[in-house]
């Protein structure tokens, strides 16, 4: 099965959520569509489309002002959570160790973590992508339990620039081989970074690409629905 994860980041409001979910209702996607919304829009998770969060606290319930714990997400009925998105790594200084810890906390609460990895533009230009990706992967994924990997090169996020299909194929092969060394090769691996209806047709049949993680194009039905249709 293919996966399509929409990541709304710090965008959207109640009206926009209703509008998008309404437009997805009549679709019968063969793809597993997951919409990762800001915490403020996760009040009603009894939707046809699975909803996910974009972060989870490192801490249990208690004196941790501003944190949203795993128990709270579980209570809401959240089934997925993004951990280690490049924006969290960059603006909130999240390390691989923190990401792994968050992934474990998600699993303890019955929530599947979507573990993000991806090299920076400098690392890409210096030819370090392979080594960076392997290390990020091995240090960020949980030891036991199900997870999803999202490969999102930092330089492709929000830029309109993507790797070529050949480059995506070669990195996803490395991710697959690396997952194999820890007996996790069955875990789905998604590509993310400037995904749109146009390039999904080029990328969907690449070996070891099990779907996509989409930012901007997931915000509106006009751009999100065509991606779902392309994947059917
Ligand atoms: P864009 O699709 O807007 O490039 O964002 C990608 C992303 O960060 C999804 O998590």
Short mmCIF file of C-alpha atoms and ligand atoms in Angstrom, two decimals:
data_model
loop_
_atom_site.label_atom_id
_atom_site.label_comp_id
_atom_site.label_asym_id
_atom_site.label_seq_id
_atom_site.Cartn_x
_atom_site.Cartn_y
_atom_site.Cartn_z
CA UNK A 1 0.00 0.00 0.00
CA UNK A 2 1.15 3.53 -0.80
CA UNK A 3 0.99 6.38 1.73
CA UNK A 4 0.29 10.06 1.27
CA UNK A 5 1.01 12.26 4.27
CA UNK A 6 -0.13 15.88 4.24
CA UNK A 7 1.84 18.09 6.62
CA UNK A 8 0.04 21.35 7.28
CA UNK A 9 2.93 22.70 9.41
CA UNK A 10 1.84 25.90 11.23
CA UNK A 11 -1.00 26.64 8.80
CA UNK A 12 -4.75 26.30 8.58
CA UNK A 13 -7.84 26.94 10.62
CA UNK A 14 -11.09 25.16 11.47
CA UNK A 15 -12.81 26.32 8.29
CA UNK A 16 -9.97 25.19 6.03
CA UNK A 17 -9.78 21.81 7.76
CA UNK A 18 -13.54 21.27 7.25
CA UNK A 19 -13.24 22.31 3.63
CA UNK A 20 -10.39 19.93 2.81
CA UNK A 21 -11.84 16.96 4.72
CA UNK A 22 -15.19 17.60 3.03
CA UNK A 23 -13.59 17.44 -0.40
CA UNK A 24 -11.86 14.14 0.44
CA UNK A 25 -15.01 12.45 1.72
CA UNK A 26 -16.31 11.25 -1.61
CA UNK A 27 -12.94 9.86 -2.74
CA UNK A 28 -12.13 6.20 -2.38
CA UNK A 29 -8.34 6.34 -2.37
CA UNK A 30 -6.33 3.15 -2.63
CA UNK A 31 -3.62 5.16 -0.94
CA UNK A 32 -3.51 5.55 2.84
CA UNK A 33 -4.01 9.30 3.27
CA UNK A 34 -2.87 10.83 6.57
CA UNK A 35 -3.32 14.50 7.36
CA UNK A 36 -0.92 15.87 9.99
CA UNK A 37 -2.52 18.98 11.42
CA UNK A 38 -1.53 21.55 14.05
CA UNK A 39 -2.58 20.48 17.56
CA UNK A 40 -5.37 23.07 17.52
CA UNK A 41 -7.15 21.18 14.72
CA UNK A 42 -6.90 17.70 16.24
CA UNK A 43 -10.00 17.98 18.40
CA UNK A 44 -12.08 15.69 16.19
CA UNK A 45 -10.19 12.66 14.92
CA UNK A 46 -13.28 10.63 13.97
CA UNK A 47 -12.75 11.41 10.31
CA UNK A 48 -12.55 9.13 7.26
CA UNK A 49 -9.02 10.37 6.62
CA UNK A 50 -6.54 9.47 9.35
CA UNK A 51 -5.25 12.44 11.31
CA UNK A 52 -1.78 12.82 12.73
CA UNK A 53 0.13 15.28 14.89
CA UNK A 54 3.36 17.06 13.97
CA UNK A 55 5.20 16.63 17.25
CA UNK A 56 5.01 14.83 20.59
CA UNK A 57 6.46 15.79 23.94
CA UNK A 58 9.52 14.03 25.35
CA UNK A 59 7.81 14.14 28.73
CA UNK A 60 4.78 12.50 30.36
CA UNK A 61 1.86 14.54 31.71
CA UNK A 62 3.08 16.94 34.36
CA UNK A 63 4.80 20.28 34.86
CA UNK A 64 5.92 20.78 31.24
CA UNK A 65 4.21 23.99 30.17
CA UNK A 66 3.29 24.09 26.51
CA UNK A 67 4.04 20.41 25.84
CA UNK A 68 1.53 17.97 24.35
CA UNK A 69 2.20 14.49 25.73
CA UNK A 70 1.80 11.10 24.09
CA UNK A 71 -1.02 10.30 26.51
CA UNK A 72 -2.88 13.41 25.35
CA UNK A 73 -2.50 12.47 21.68
CA UNK A 74 -3.65 8.94 22.43
CA UNK A 75 -6.65 10.34 24.28
CA UNK A 76 -7.57 12.35 21.15
CA UNK A 77 -7.40 9.21 19.01
CA UNK A 78 -4.37 10.38 17.01
CA UNK A 79 -2.83 7.45 15.10
CA UNK A 80 0.32 9.01 13.59
CA UNK A 81 2.86 11.63 14.58
CA UNK A 82 5.67 13.28 12.62
CA UNK A 83 8.96 13.22 14.53
CA UNK A 84 12.20 14.95 13.56
CA UNK A 85 10.88 17.08 10.73
CA UNK A 86 13.77 19.18 9.41
CA UNK A 87 12.03 22.32 10.69
CA UNK A 88 11.96 20.86 14.23
CA UNK A 89 15.59 19.80 13.91
CA UNK A 90 16.50 23.28 12.66
CA UNK A 91 14.39 25.66 14.75
CA UNK A 92 14.04 23.54 17.89
CA UNK A 93 17.48 21.92 17.80
CA UNK A 94 16.14 18.38 17.84
CA UNK A 95 18.91 15.79 17.58
CA UNK A 96 18.70 12.21 16.33
CA UNK A 97 18.63 11.06 19.98
CA UNK A 98 15.64 13.31 20.73
CA UNK A 99 13.86 12.13 17.58
CA UNK A 100 14.37 8.49 18.51
CA UNK A 101 13.14 9.17 22.02
CA UNK A 102 9.99 10.83 20.64
CA UNK A 103 9.42 7.91 18.26
CA UNK A 104 9.61 5.50 21.20
CA UNK A 105 7.17 7.62 23.23
CA UNK A 106 4.74 7.62 20.29
CA UNK A 107 4.91 3.81 20.07
CA UNK A 108 4.35 3.47 23.82
CA UNK A 109 1.07 5.32 23.21
CA UNK A 110 0.03 3.21 20.23
CA UNK A 111 0.90 6.00 17.76
CA UNK A 112 2.95 5.28 14.61
CA UNK A 113 5.89 7.70 14.27
CA UNK A 114 6.73 9.18 10.87
CA UNK A 115 10.49 9.63 11.24
CA UNK A 116 11.95 12.36 9.01
CA UNK A 117 15.49 12.41 7.72
CA UNK A 118 17.20 14.52 5.06
CA UNK A 119 20.50 16.16 4.24
CA UNK A 120 21.14 19.92 4.06
CA UNK A 121 22.06 21.75 0.88
CA UNK A 122 25.74 21.96 1.92
CA UNK A 123 25.88 18.25 2.70
CA UNK A 124 24.24 17.57 -0.65
CA UNK A 125 26.75 19.75 -2.51
CA UNK A 126 29.67 18.16 -0.68
CA UNK A 127 28.52 14.68 -1.72
CA UNK A 128 27.79 13.66 1.88
CA UNK A 129 24.14 12.67 1.34
CA UNK A 130 24.67 8.91 1.67
CA UNK A 131 26.65 9.01 4.90
CA UNK A 132 24.38 11.66 6.45
CA UNK A 133 21.22 9.75 5.58
CA UNK A 134 22.51 6.42 6.90
CA UNK A 135 23.55 7.96 10.18
CA UNK A 136 20.35 9.97 10.65
CA UNK A 137 18.28 6.89 9.91
CA UNK A 138 20.11 4.49 12.22
CA UNK A 139 20.19 7.01 15.05
CA UNK A 140 16.59 8.25 14.72
CA UNK A 141 14.37 5.18 14.23
CA UNK A 142 12.97 3.23 17.19
CA UNK A 143 14.47 -0.21 17.97
CA UNK A 144 11.15 -2.02 18.07
CA UNK A 145 7.73 -1.35 16.61
CA UNK A 146 6.29 -0.02 13.40
CA UNK A 147 7.37 3.26 11.89
CA UNK A 148 7.32 5.19 8.63
CA UNK A 149 10.39 6.95 7.22
CA UNK A 150 10.08 10.22 5.30
CA UNK A 151 13.13 11.18 3.26
CA UNK A 152 12.95 14.95 2.83
CA UNK A 153 16.11 16.63 1.56
CA UNK A 154 16.23 20.02 3.32
CA UNK A 155 17.07 21.82 0.13
CA UNK A 156 13.93 20.49 -1.56
CA UNK A 157 11.48 21.58 1.14
CA UNK A 158 9.40 24.56 0.07
CA UNK A 159 11.81 25.48 -2.74
CA UNK A 160 10.12 24.05 -5.82
CA UNK A 161 13.34 22.12 -6.47
CA UNK A 162 13.47 18.33 -6.18
CA UNK A 163 16.13 15.70 -6.71
CA UNK A 164 15.86 13.89 -10.06
CA UNK A 165 13.95 10.61 -10.19
CA UNK A 166 17.36 8.85 -10.47
CA UNK A 167 18.66 10.60 -7.35
CA UNK A 168 15.51 9.69 -5.40
CA UNK A 169 15.87 6.09 -6.56
CA UNK A 170 19.46 5.88 -5.40
CA UNK A 171 18.79 7.41 -1.96
CA UNK A 172 15.71 5.26 -1.38
CA UNK A 173 17.78 2.21 -2.26
CA UNK A 174 20.34 3.21 0.38
CA UNK A 175 17.54 3.74 2.91
CA UNK A 176 16.11 0.30 2.08
CA UNK A 177 19.54 -1.38 2.38
CA UNK A 178 20.20 0.42 5.66
CA UNK A 179 16.81 -0.59 7.07
CA UNK A 180 17.63 -4.17 6.05
CA UNK A 181 20.69 -4.18 8.31
CA UNK A 182 18.35 -3.63 11.27
CA UNK A 183 15.63 -5.97 9.91
CA UNK A 184 13.24 -3.09 9.23
CA UNK A 185 13.13 -3.22 5.42
CA UNK A 186 9.33 -3.65 5.51
CA UNK A 187 8.82 -0.15 6.91
CA UNK A 188 7.39 2.25 4.32
CA UNK A 189 9.70 5.00 3.05
CA UNK A 190 8.17 8.22 1.67
CA UNK A 191 9.70 10.99 -0.38
CA UNK A 192 8.99 14.61 0.58
CA UNK A 193 10.09 18.03 -0.65
CA UNK A 194 8.22 20.15 -3.23
CA UNK A 195 5.89 17.28 -4.16
CA UNK A 196 2.99 18.30 -6.41
CA UNK A 197 0.53 16.74 -8.82
CA UNK A 198 3.02 17.18 -11.66
CA UNK A 199 6.00 15.36 -10.20
CA UNK A 200 4.10 12.59 -8.39
CA UNK A 201 3.53 10.86 -11.74
CA UNK A 202 7.32 10.83 -12.30
CA UNK A 203 8.13 9.61 -8.80
CA UNK A 204 5.34 7.15 -7.93
CA UNK A 205 6.84 4.10 -9.62
CA UNK A 206 10.39 4.55 -8.33
CA UNK A 207 11.45 1.37 -6.49
CA UNK A 208 11.34 1.69 -2.69
CA UNK A 209 9.23 4.86 -2.85
CA UNK A 210 6.14 3.94 -0.82
CA UNK A 211 4.46 7.30 -1.15
CA UNK A 212 4.91 10.98 -0.43
CA UNK A 213 4.92 13.55 2.32
CA UNK A 214 3.51 16.86 1.13
CA UNK A 215 3.61 20.32 2.67
CA UNK A 216 2.22 23.25 0.71
CA UNK A 217 0.22 21.18 -1.79
CA UNK A 218 -1.69 19.49 1.06
CA UNK A 219 -3.29 22.73 2.24
CA UNK A 220 -5.97 22.98 -0.44
CA UNK A 221 -8.15 20.42 -2.18
CA UNK A 222 -7.27 21.95 -5.58
CA UNK A 223 -3.65 20.82 -5.14
CA UNK A 224 -4.06 17.82 -2.82
CA UNK A 225 -6.86 15.89 -4.54
CA UNK A 226 -4.98 15.63 -7.89
CA UNK A 227 -2.06 14.00 -6.04
CA UNK A 228 -4.42 11.44 -4.49
CA UNK A 229 -5.91 10.76 -7.92
CA UNK A 230 -2.45 10.34 -9.49
CA UNK A 231 -1.62 7.74 -6.87
CA UNK A 232 -4.74 5.64 -7.46
P1 LIG B 1 6.69 21.21 0.71
O1 LIG B 1 5.86 20.12 0.06
O2 LIG B 1 5.95 22.47 0.93
O3 LIG B 1 8.02 21.37 0.00
O4 LIG B 1 7.06 20.69 2.18
C1 LIG B 1 7.59 19.43 2.34
C2 LIG B 1 7.56 19.07 3.77
O5 LIG B 1 8.29 19.61 4.58
C3 LIG B 1 6.56 18.07 4.19
O6 LIG B 1 6.83 17.62 5.47
#
